[in-house]
Coordinates of C-alpha atoms in Angstrom, one line a residue:
Chain A
M1 CA -2.8 -10.0 49.5
K2 CA -3.8 -7.5 46.8
D3 CA -2.1 -5.0 44.9
L4 CA -3.7 -2.5 42.6
A5 CA -1.6 -1.8 39.7
F6 CA -2.3 0.9 36.8
D7 CA -2.7 -0.5 33.1
E8 CA -1.2 2.3 31.2
G9 CA -3.1 1.2 27.9
A10 CA -6.3 1.4 28.8
G11 CA -6.5 3.6 31.7
S12 CA -8.1 1.2 33.9
I13 CA -7.4 -0.3 37.3
I14 CA -6.7 -4.0 37.7
S15 CA -6.1 -6.2 40.9
I16 CA -3.6 -8.8 41.1
M17 CA -3.1 -11.6 43.7
K18 CA 0.3 -12.4 45.0
L19 CA 1.3 -15.8 44.1
D20 CA 1.2 -18.6 46.4
T21 CA 4.3 -20.2 45.4
T22 CA 4.8 -22.7 48.2
G23 CA 4.0 -25.6 46.2
L24 CA 6.6 -25.2 43.8
E25 CA 9.4 -25.6 46.3
S26 CA 10.7 -28.8 46.6
F27 CA 12.7 -29.8 49.8
P28 CA 15.4 -32.4 49.0
S29 CA 15.7 -34.7 51.8
L30 CA 18.8 -34.4 53.9
I31 CA 18.6 -37.8 55.2
A32 CA 18.6 -39.7 52.3
P33 CA 22.0 -40.3 50.4
Q34 CA 23.5 -37.5 47.8
C35 CA 23.4 -40.2 45.2
D36 CA 19.8 -40.9 45.2
V37 CA 19.4 -40.3 41.4
V38 CA 15.7 -41.7 41.3
G39 CA 14.7 -39.9 44.1
E40 CA 16.1 -36.5 42.3
L41 CA 14.4 -37.5 39.4
S42 CA 10.7 -38.2 40.8
A43 CA 11.1 -35.1 43.2
A44 CA 9.0 -32.1 41.8
P45 CA 11.1 -29.5 39.9
S46 CA 11.6 -26.3 41.4
F47 CA 11.9 -23.0 40.0
D48 CA 13.8 -20.0 40.5
L49 CA 11.3 -16.9 41.1
P50 CA 12.0 -13.5 41.2
N51 CA 11.8 -11.4 44.6
S52 CA 9.0 -9.5 43.1
N53 CA 5.9 -8.1 44.8
D54 CA 4.3 -7.8 41.4
F55 CA 4.7 -11.1 39.6
D56 CA 2.3 -10.4 36.6
G57 CA 3.8 -7.4 36.0
F58 CA 7.4 -8.6 35.9
L59 CA 6.4 -11.4 33.7
K60 CA 4.8 -8.9 30.9
E61 CA 8.1 -7.0 31.0
A62 CA 10.1 -10.1 30.6
I63 CA 8.0 -11.1 27.6
Q64 CA 8.5 -7.4 26.1
M65 CA 12.2 -7.8 26.7
V66 CA 12.4 -10.9 24.3
K67 CA 9.9 -9.9 22.1
P68 CA 11.3 -8.7 18.7
A69 CA 11.0 -5.2 18.0
K70 CA 11.9 -2.9 15.4
G71 CA 9.9 -4.3 12.2
T72 CA 12.7 -3.5 9.2
T73 CA 15.5 -5.0 7.8
T74 CA 18.7 -3.1 7.5
L75 CA 22.4 -4.5 6.9
A76 CA 25.8 -2.8 6.7
F77 CA 29.2 -4.6 6.1
I78 CA 32.7 -3.5 5.5
F79 CA 34.5 -5.0 2.7
K80 CA 37.9 -4.4 0.5
E81 CA 36.3 -1.6 -1.4
G82 CA 34.4 0.2 1.4
V83 CA 31.1 -0.2 3.3
M84 CA 27.9 -1.4 1.8
V85 CA 24.6 -0.4 3.3
A86 CA 21.3 -1.7 2.4
A87 CA 17.7 -1.5 3.9
D88 CA 14.1 -2.4 3.0
S89 CA 11.4 0.4 3.0
R90 CA 8.3 -0.8 5.0
A91 CA 7.0 0.8 8.0
S92 CA 4.1 -0.8 10.0
M93 CA 1.8 0.2 12.7
G94 CA 1.0 -2.9 14.6
G95 CA -0.5 -5.2 11.8
Y96 CA -1.1 -2.0 9.5
I97 CA 1.5 -1.4 6.6
S98 CA 1.8 2.5 7.1
S99 CA 4.0 3.1 4.2
Q100 CA 6.1 0.8 1.5
S101 CA 8.4 4.0 0.8
V102 CA 10.1 4.9 4.1
K103 CA 13.6 6.2 3.2
K104 CA 15.7 3.9 6.0
I105 CA 19.1 5.0 4.8
I106 CA 19.7 8.5 6.0
E107 CA 22.2 10.8 4.2
I108 CA 23.9 12.4 7.3
N109 CA 26.4 14.3 5.2
P110 CA 28.2 13.3 1.8
Y111 CA 30.5 10.5 3.4
M112 CA 28.3 9.2 6.2
L113 CA 25.1 7.2 6.1
G114 CA 22.8 6.2 8.9
T115 CA 20.2 3.2 9.0
M116 CA 16.8 3.5 10.5
A117 CA 15.3 0.8 12.6
G118 CA 12.8 1.1 15.2
G119 CA 11.0 4.6 15.9
A120 CA 10.8 6.3 12.4
A121 CA 10.5 9.8 13.9
D122 CA 13.3 9.2 16.6
C123 CA 15.6 8.1 14.0
Q124 CA 14.7 10.7 11.5
F125 CA 15.0 13.4 14.0
W126 CA 18.4 12.3 15.5
H127 CA 20.1 11.3 12.5
R128 CA 19.4 14.9 11.5
N129 CA 20.5 16.4 14.5
L130 CA 23.8 14.4 14.2
G131 CA 24.4 15.7 10.8
I132 CA 23.9 19.5 12.2
K133 CA 26.7 18.5 14.9
C134 CA 28.8 17.0 12.2
R135 CA 28.6 20.3 10.4
L136 CA 29.5 22.2 13.5
H137 CA 32.4 20.1 14.2
E138 CA 33.7 20.7 10.6
L139 CA 33.4 24.5 10.9
A140 CA 35.0 24.4 14.5
N141 CA 37.7 22.3 13.8
K142 CA 38.3 22.8 9.7
R143 CA 38.5 19.1 9.4
R144 CA 35.8 16.6 8.7
I145 CA 34.5 14.3 11.9
S146 CA 35.5 10.7 11.9
V147 CA 32.8 7.7 11.9
T148 CA 34.1 7.0 15.5
G149 CA 33.3 10.4 16.5
A150 CA 30.1 11.0 14.7
S151 CA 29.0 7.4 16.2
K152 CA 29.8 8.6 19.8
L153 CA 28.0 11.7 19.5
L154 CA 24.8 9.9 18.7
A155 CA 25.4 7.2 21.6
N156 CA 25.9 9.8 24.1
I157 CA 22.8 11.5 23.2
L158 CA 20.7 8.1 23.1
Y159 CA 22.5 7.2 26.5
S160 CA 21.0 10.4 28.1
Y161 CA 17.7 9.3 27.0
R162 CA 17.8 5.9 28.2
G163 CA 14.7 4.3 29.7
M164 CA 12.6 7.2 28.3
G165 CA 11.3 5.1 25.4
L166 CA 13.3 5.8 22.4
S167 CA 13.6 3.3 20.1
V168 CA 16.7 3.6 17.8
G169 CA 18.7 0.8 16.3
T170 CA 21.1 2.3 14.0
M171 CA 24.2 1.7 12.1
I172 CA 26.6 4.5 11.3
A173 CA 28.6 3.8 8.2
G174 CA 31.3 6.0 6.7
W175 CA 34.5 6.6 5.3
D176 CA 37.1 9.0 7.0
E177 CA 40.9 9.2 7.2
T178 CA 41.4 5.9 8.8
G179 CA 39.4 4.2 5.7
P180 CA 36.0 2.8 6.1
G181 CA 34.1 2.8 9.3
L182 CA 30.9 0.8 10.6
Y183 CA 29.4 1.4 14.1
Y184 CA 26.1 0.0 15.8
V185 CA 24.3 2.4 18.0
D186 CA 21.0 1.9 19.8
S187 CA 18.5 3.5 22.3
E188 CA 19.5 1.3 25.0
G189 CA 23.0 3.2 25.0
G190 CA 25.2 0.3 23.0
R191 CA 27.7 1.2 20.7
L192 CA 29.6 -1.4 19.3
K193 CA 32.3 -1.2 16.1
G194 CA 32.2 -4.1 13.7
T195 CA 32.4 -5.4 10.3
R196 CA 29.1 -6.9 9.6
F197 CA 25.7 -5.7 11.2
S198 CA 22.1 -6.6 10.6
V199 CA 19.5 -4.9 12.6
G200 CA 15.4 -5.2 12.9
S201 CA 13.1 -8.2 12.5
G202 CA 14.5 -9.4 9.4
S203 CA 18.1 -9.5 10.5
P204 CA 18.1 -13.1 11.3
Y205 CA 17.1 -13.9 7.8
A206 CA 19.8 -11.5 6.1
Y207 CA 22.2 -12.5 8.3
G208 CA 22.1 -16.0 6.9
V209 CA 22.5 -14.8 3.5
L210 CA 25.2 -12.2 4.6
D211 CA 27.2 -14.5 6.4
S212 CA 27.2 -17.4 4.1
G213 CA 28.3 -15.2 1.1
Y214 CA 30.8 -12.7 2.6
R215 CA 34.3 -12.5 1.5
Y216 CA 36.5 -9.7 2.3
D217 CA 37.7 -9.4 -1.2
L218 CA 34.4 -9.0 -2.9
S219 CA 34.0 -6.4 -5.9
I220 CA 31.6 -3.7 -5.6
E221 CA 28.9 -5.4 -7.8
E222 CA 29.4 -8.9 -5.9
A223 CA 29.2 -6.9 -2.5
A224 CA 25.9 -5.0 -4.0
E225 CA 24.3 -8.2 -5.3
L226 CA 25.1 -9.8 -1.8
A227 CA 23.4 -7.1 0.1
R228 CA 20.5 -7.0 -2.4
R229 CA 20.0 -10.9 -1.9
A230 CA 20.0 -10.6 2.1
I231 CA 17.3 -7.6 2.1
Y232 CA 15.4 -9.4 -0.3
H233 CA 15.2 -13.1 1.7
A234 CA 14.5 -11.0 4.9
T235 CA 11.4 -9.5 3.0
F236 CA 10.4 -12.6 1.8
R237 CA 10.3 -14.2 5.1
D238 CA 9.5 -11.4 7.7
G239 CA 6.1 -9.7 7.4
A240 CA 7.3 -6.6 8.9
S241 CA 9.9 -5.9 6.0
G242 CA 9.2 -5.2 2.7
G243 CA 8.8 -2.6 -0.3
V244 CA 11.8 -1.6 -2.0
A245 CA 15.7 -2.8 -1.6
S246 CA 17.9 0.2 -1.4
V247 CA 21.7 -0.3 -1.6
Y248 CA 24.3 2.1 -1.1
Y249 CA 28.0 2.2 -1.3
V250 CA 30.2 4.3 0.9
G251 CA 33.9 4.8 -0.6
P252 CA 36.9 7.0 -0.4
N253 CA 34.5 9.9 -2.4
G254 CA 31.5 9.4 -0.3
W255 CA 28.4 7.6 -0.7
K256 CA 26.5 6.6 -4.0
K257 CA 23.2 5.1 -4.4
L258 CA 23.6 2.0 -6.3
S259 CA 20.1 0.4 -6.7
G260 CA 16.6 0.8 -5.6
D261 CA 14.5 -2.2 -6.5
D262 CA 10.9 -3.2 -5.7
V263 CA 11.5 -6.6 -4.0
G264 CA 8.2 -8.1 -5.7
E265 CA 9.9 -7.7 -8.9
L266 CA 13.2 -9.0 -7.4
H267 CA 11.5 -12.3 -6.5
Y268 CA 10.7 -12.9 -10.1
H269 CA 14.0 -12.0 -11.2
Y270 CA 15.6 -14.7 -8.8
Y271 CA 13.0 -17.2 -9.1
P272 CA 11.4 -16.7 -12.7
V273 CA 8.1 -18.5 -13.6
T274 CA 9.0 -21.3 -16.0
P275 CA 6.0 -22.4 -18.2
S276 CA 5.0 -25.8 -16.9
T277 CA 4.3 -28.4 -19.4
V278 CA 0.3 -28.6 -19.8
E279 CA -0.8 -32.3 -19.4
Q280 CA -4.5 -31.8 -20.2
E281 CA -5.6 -28.8 -21.8
M282 CA -8.9 -27.6 -21.8
V283 CA -10.6 -26.4 -25.1
E284 CA -13.4 -24.3 -25.5
A285 CA -16.8 -26.4 -25.9
T286 CA -18.0 -25.9 -29.5
G287 CA -21.9 -25.3 -29.2
A288 CA -24.0 -27.9 -27.5
Chain B
M1 CA -5.2 1.6 52.1
T2 CA -4.6 0.4 48.3
K3 CA -3.4 3.5 46.3
Q4 CA -5.8 4.9 43.8
H5 CA -4.5 5.4 40.1
A6 CA -5.5 8.2 38.0
N7 CA -8.3 7.4 35.3
W8 CA -8.2 10.8 33.6
S9 CA -6.5 10.7 30.0
P10 CA -5.3 14.3 28.7
Y11 CA -6.3 13.0 25.2
D12 CA -9.5 12.4 23.3
N13 CA -9.9 11.3 19.6
N14 CA -12.5 13.5 17.8
G15 CA -12.3 11.4 14.7
G16 CA -12.4 12.2 11.0
S17 CA -10.5 11.3 8.1
C18 CA -8.2 13.6 5.7
V19 CA -6.9 13.0 2.5
A20 CA -4.5 14.7 0.1
I21 CA -3.3 14.2 -3.4
A22 CA -0.6 15.6 -5.3
G23 CA -0.7 16.4 -9.0
A24 CA 1.3 18.0 -11.8
D25 CA 0.3 21.3 -10.9
Y26 CA -1.9 21.3 -8.2
C27 CA -2.8 19.8 -4.8
V28 CA -6.1 18.7 -3.4
I29 CA -6.2 18.4 0.4
A30 CA -9.8 17.3 2.0
A31 CA -11.2 16.2 5.4
D32 CA -14.6 15.6 6.7
T33 CA -16.2 18.1 8.8
R34 CA -17.6 15.7 11.6
M35 CA -16.3 16.3 15.0
S36 CA -17.3 13.2 17.7
T37 CA -16.4 12.4 21.1
G38 CA -17.1 8.5 21.8
Y39 CA -20.6 7.6 20.3
N40 CA -21.9 11.4 20.2
I41 CA -21.3 13.7 17.5
L42 CA -20.0 17.3 18.9
T43 CA -20.7 19.3 15.5
R44 CA -21.3 18.6 11.9
D45 CA -19.6 21.9 10.7
Y46 CA -16.0 21.6 12.1
S47 CA -13.0 22.3 9.8
K48 CA -10.1 20.3 10.1
I49 CA -8.2 22.2 7.3
S50 CA -5.7 25.0 8.0
Q51 CA -3.7 27.1 5.6
L52 CA -0.6 27.6 7.0
A53 CA 1.3 29.5 4.4
D54 CA 0.4 30.6 0.7
K55 CA 1.2 27.3 -0.7
S56 CA 1.1 24.9 2.1
V57 CA -2.3 23.5 3.5
M58 CA -2.7 21.4 6.6
A59 CA -5.3 18.8 7.1
S60 CA -5.2 16.9 10.6
S61 CA -7.5 14.2 12.2
G62 CA -7.0 13.0 15.9
F63 CA -7.5 15.2 19.2
Q64 CA -8.8 18.8 17.8
A65 CA -7.6 20.2 20.8
D66 CA -4.1 19.5 20.1
V67 CA -4.7 20.1 16.3
K68 CA -5.8 23.7 17.3
A69 CA -2.5 24.2 19.4
L70 CA -0.3 22.7 16.5
Q71 CA -2.0 25.1 14.1
K72 CA -1.4 28.0 16.1
V73 CA 2.2 27.3 17.1
L74 CA 3.0 26.6 13.2
S75 CA 1.2 30.0 12.0
A76 CA 3.0 31.7 14.8
R77 CA 6.4 30.4 13.5
H78 CA 5.4 31.2 10.1
L79 CA 4.9 34.7 11.0
I80 CA 8.1 35.2 12.4
Y81 CA 9.6 33.5 9.3
Q82 CA 8.2 35.9 7.1
H83 CA 9.5 38.8 9.6
Q84 CA 12.9 37.3 9.2
H85 CA 13.2 36.4 5.5
N86 CA 10.8 38.8 3.6
K87 CA 9.0 35.7 2.0
Q88 CA 6.6 33.1 2.5
M89 CA 7.9 29.7 3.5
S90 CA 7.5 27.0 0.9
C91 CA 5.8 23.8 1.3
P92 CA 9.1 21.4 2.0
A93 CA 10.2 24.0 4.5
M94 CA 6.9 24.1 6.3
A95 CA 7.0 20.2 6.2
Q96 CA 10.4 20.1 8.1
L97 CA 9.1 22.8 10.4
L98 CA 6.2 20.6 11.4
S99 CA 8.0 17.5 11.8
N100 CA 10.4 19.4 14.2
T101 CA 7.6 20.9 16.0
L102 CA 5.6 17.4 16.7
Y103 CA 9.2 15.8 17.7
Y104 CA 9.7 18.5 20.2
K105 CA 6.7 17.0 22.2
R106 CA 8.0 13.4 21.6
F107 CA 7.5 12.8 25.5
F108 CA 3.7 14.2 25.7
P109 CA 2.6 14.2 21.9
Y110 CA 0.3 16.2 19.9
Y111 CA -2.5 13.6 19.5
A112 CA -2.6 14.9 15.8
F113 CA -2.3 12.7 12.4
N114 CA -1.5 15.3 9.9
V115 CA -1.4 15.3 5.9
L116 CA 0.3 18.5 4.5
G117 CA -0.3 19.4 0.8
G118 CA 0.9 22.0 -1.5
L119 CA 2.9 23.3 -4.2
D120 CA 6.9 23.0 -4.1
S121 CA 9.2 25.6 -5.5
E122 CA 9.0 24.5 -8.9
G123 CA 5.0 24.5 -8.7
K124 CA 4.4 20.8 -8.6
G125 CA 2.0 19.3 -6.1
C126 CA 3.5 17.9 -3.1
V127 CA 1.9 16.1 -0.2
F128 CA 3.5 15.1 2.9
T129 CA 2.4 12.5 5.6
Y130 CA 3.0 12.3 9.2
D131 CA 2.9 10.2 12.1
A132 CA 2.1 11.5 15.7
V133 CA 5.7 12.4 16.6
G134 CA 6.8 13.9 13.5
S135 CA 8.5 11.3 11.3
Y136 CA 7.6 12.2 7.8
E137 CA 7.7 11.6 4.2
R138 CA 6.9 13.3 0.6
V139 CA 4.2 10.9 -1.4
G140 CA 2.0 11.4 -4.2
Y141 CA -1.0 10.7 -2.0
S142 CA -2.2 9.9 1.5
S143 CA -4.9 9.7 3.9
Q144 CA -4.8 9.8 7.9
G145 CA -7.5 9.5 10.4
S146 CA -10.1 6.9 11.4
G147 CA -11.2 6.1 7.9
S148 CA -7.5 6.0 6.6
T149 CA -7.4 1.9 6.5
L150 CA -10.5 2.4 4.5
I151 CA -9.2 4.8 2.2
M152 CA -5.5 3.9 1.6
P153 CA -5.9 0.8 -0.2
F154 CA -8.6 2.2 -2.5
L155 CA -6.1 5.3 -3.4
D156 CA -3.2 2.7 -3.8
N157 CA -5.3 0.9 -6.3
Q158 CA -6.3 4.2 -8.4
L159 CA -2.9 6.0 -8.0
K160 CA -0.3 3.6 -7.0
S161 CA 2.8 5.5 -8.1
P162 CA 6.3 4.3 -8.5
S163 CA 8.0 4.5 -5.0
P164 CA 10.6 7.4 -4.8
L165 CA 13.2 4.9 -3.8
L166 CA 13.3 3.4 -7.0
L167 CA 16.7 3.5 -9.0
P168 CA 16.4 4.7 -12.2
A169 CA 13.9 7.1 -10.5
K170 CA 10.2 7.2 -11.7
D171 CA 8.1 10.5 -11.2
A172 CA 5.7 9.8 -8.3
V173 CA 3.1 12.4 -9.2
T174 CA -0.3 11.1 -10.0
P175 CA -1.3 11.5 -13.8
L176 CA -4.5 12.6 -13.1
S177 CA -6.1 15.6 -14.1
E178 CA -7.3 18.2 -11.2
A179 CA -10.9 17.6 -12.0
E180 CA -10.5 13.8 -11.9
A181 CA -8.7 14.0 -8.7
V182 CA -11.5 16.1 -7.0
D183 CA -14.1 13.6 -8.1
L184 CA -11.7 10.8 -6.9
V185 CA -11.7 12.5 -3.6
K186 CA -15.6 12.8 -3.4
T187 CA -15.9 9.0 -4.2
V188 CA -13.3 8.0 -1.5
F189 CA -15.2 10.2 1.1
A190 CA -18.4 8.7 0.2
S191 CA -17.2 5.3 0.5
A192 CA -15.6 5.8 4.0
T193 CA -18.8 7.5 5.3
E194 CA -20.7 4.0 4.5
R195 CA -18.2 1.9 6.9
D196 CA -16.6 4.4 9.3
I197 CA -19.1 5.9 11.9
Y198 CA -16.4 8.8 12.6
T199 CA -16.8 9.9 8.8
G200 CA -19.2 11.8 7.5
D201 CA -21.8 15.1 7.4
K202 CA -19.8 17.0 5.0
V203 CA -16.3 16.8 3.2
E204 CA -14.3 19.8 2.7
I205 CA -12.1 19.9 -0.3
V206 CA -9.3 22.5 -0.8
I207 CA -7.6 22.9 -4.3
L208 CA -4.4 24.8 -4.5
N209 CA -3.1 25.5 -8.0
A210 CA -1.1 28.4 -9.6
S211 CA -4.1 30.7 -9.7
G212 CA -4.3 30.1 -6.0
I213 CA -6.7 28.6 -3.6
R214 CA -10.2 27.5 -4.0
R215 CA -12.8 25.6 -1.7
E216 CA -15.5 23.0 -2.4
Y217 CA -18.3 21.0 -0.3
M218 CA -19.9 18.1 -0.8
D219 CA -22.7 16.7 1.5
L220 CA -22.2 13.0 2.9
R221 CA -24.4 10.9 5.0
K222 CA -25.3 12.3 8.3
D223 CA -25.9 9.0 10.1

């Protein structure tokens, strides 16, 4: 049985065979006793297979689903004094670094920040659109929009484009009447309220540093240093993250940029080069 | 009967490279003039550069039919702006317009890789670099197109400016003089032509400064 499939990348036609899976099925004997452990172990293992016409295509999609996407590292957390937001600044197109100076922390309005992970154009456009909507809300209602409201606006828009290929993994951080607020919103339509998030391919590394150093009662300087370190360690281990580690603080008076440090320089700041003792020093040869 | 799938693509890549460099009071925008399709050269004398406003010049590589359509949309929008506001669009405003125009076709993109160069409202040079769907960034220099992976590392080496994200901020404009920048662009294209088959024939260089706009051409290898 042959199925023709359209390979969107190259525009070519590939043909695939439907797999003959009879060999993978195993039929436990109905006659032998149920507690035949040795028999069970020696029988061929059986695999659950999807009821799909296009097994190869299904496999490809499954791999894509678990593939780490969104080459970046962003993080945000709530603590006693407010919200700390930090991000790297590298943009990659496949293996090519297209920019080392991308602004991944987007200023939606003077008291709300959004982080960028995923498609740069998607994040830039929709965050700007969110800023416009927030301003219109202010004008219509004579009061600032809450972080809950703003994140819901964005989540609803992204949900309506679900399945169309937008790639957005953002955190909305701000300070409103109820105090500090932090939401994670993504292009699958997900929206989560939380106190600690990290998004992107470098997020596992950032979580490691962030989670182990986090306390609710950090001071602003300590929280900034924790955020900076978490981004630095993520850029150290993740190839898709790098550039400049930016740290922003959101407090009752709005956001303020605290620092922007080149991660290459941060490395030598955290791990200075100690001159090692020289055992045998080479000297210039004098003449013949 | 097995289903036949389409093997026609609405896109084509006409190749070419574009570069822009921002200076303290000038901006240099350059692009080669070769237009190709596959291994064939369609013409050696095609301009990829378009002046959108007084102080905004755009160079685009990629699919030239989409580029032409994009240029037309932008100049029409600029004309409307002039009627409504009685003034020319500034370069940062044009940059935002280009970004939005590209994003509106997010689900059927313009296959155009753009660099926008010009002078901002203070007269300082500015360069904006784009991807195909409109994400953009103000930078000190940029290159796009088939030769960009060859050109960018060289520009990084010669012009690497402190990132605008650093705090305390450092100026991102290149310290080169106008003549040095033009010379650098000529060198860059000569090198890119050696190793990129889609770049060559001629380079068109547009220089924008306080006294106006100036054009220069330099011959490149035609092979």
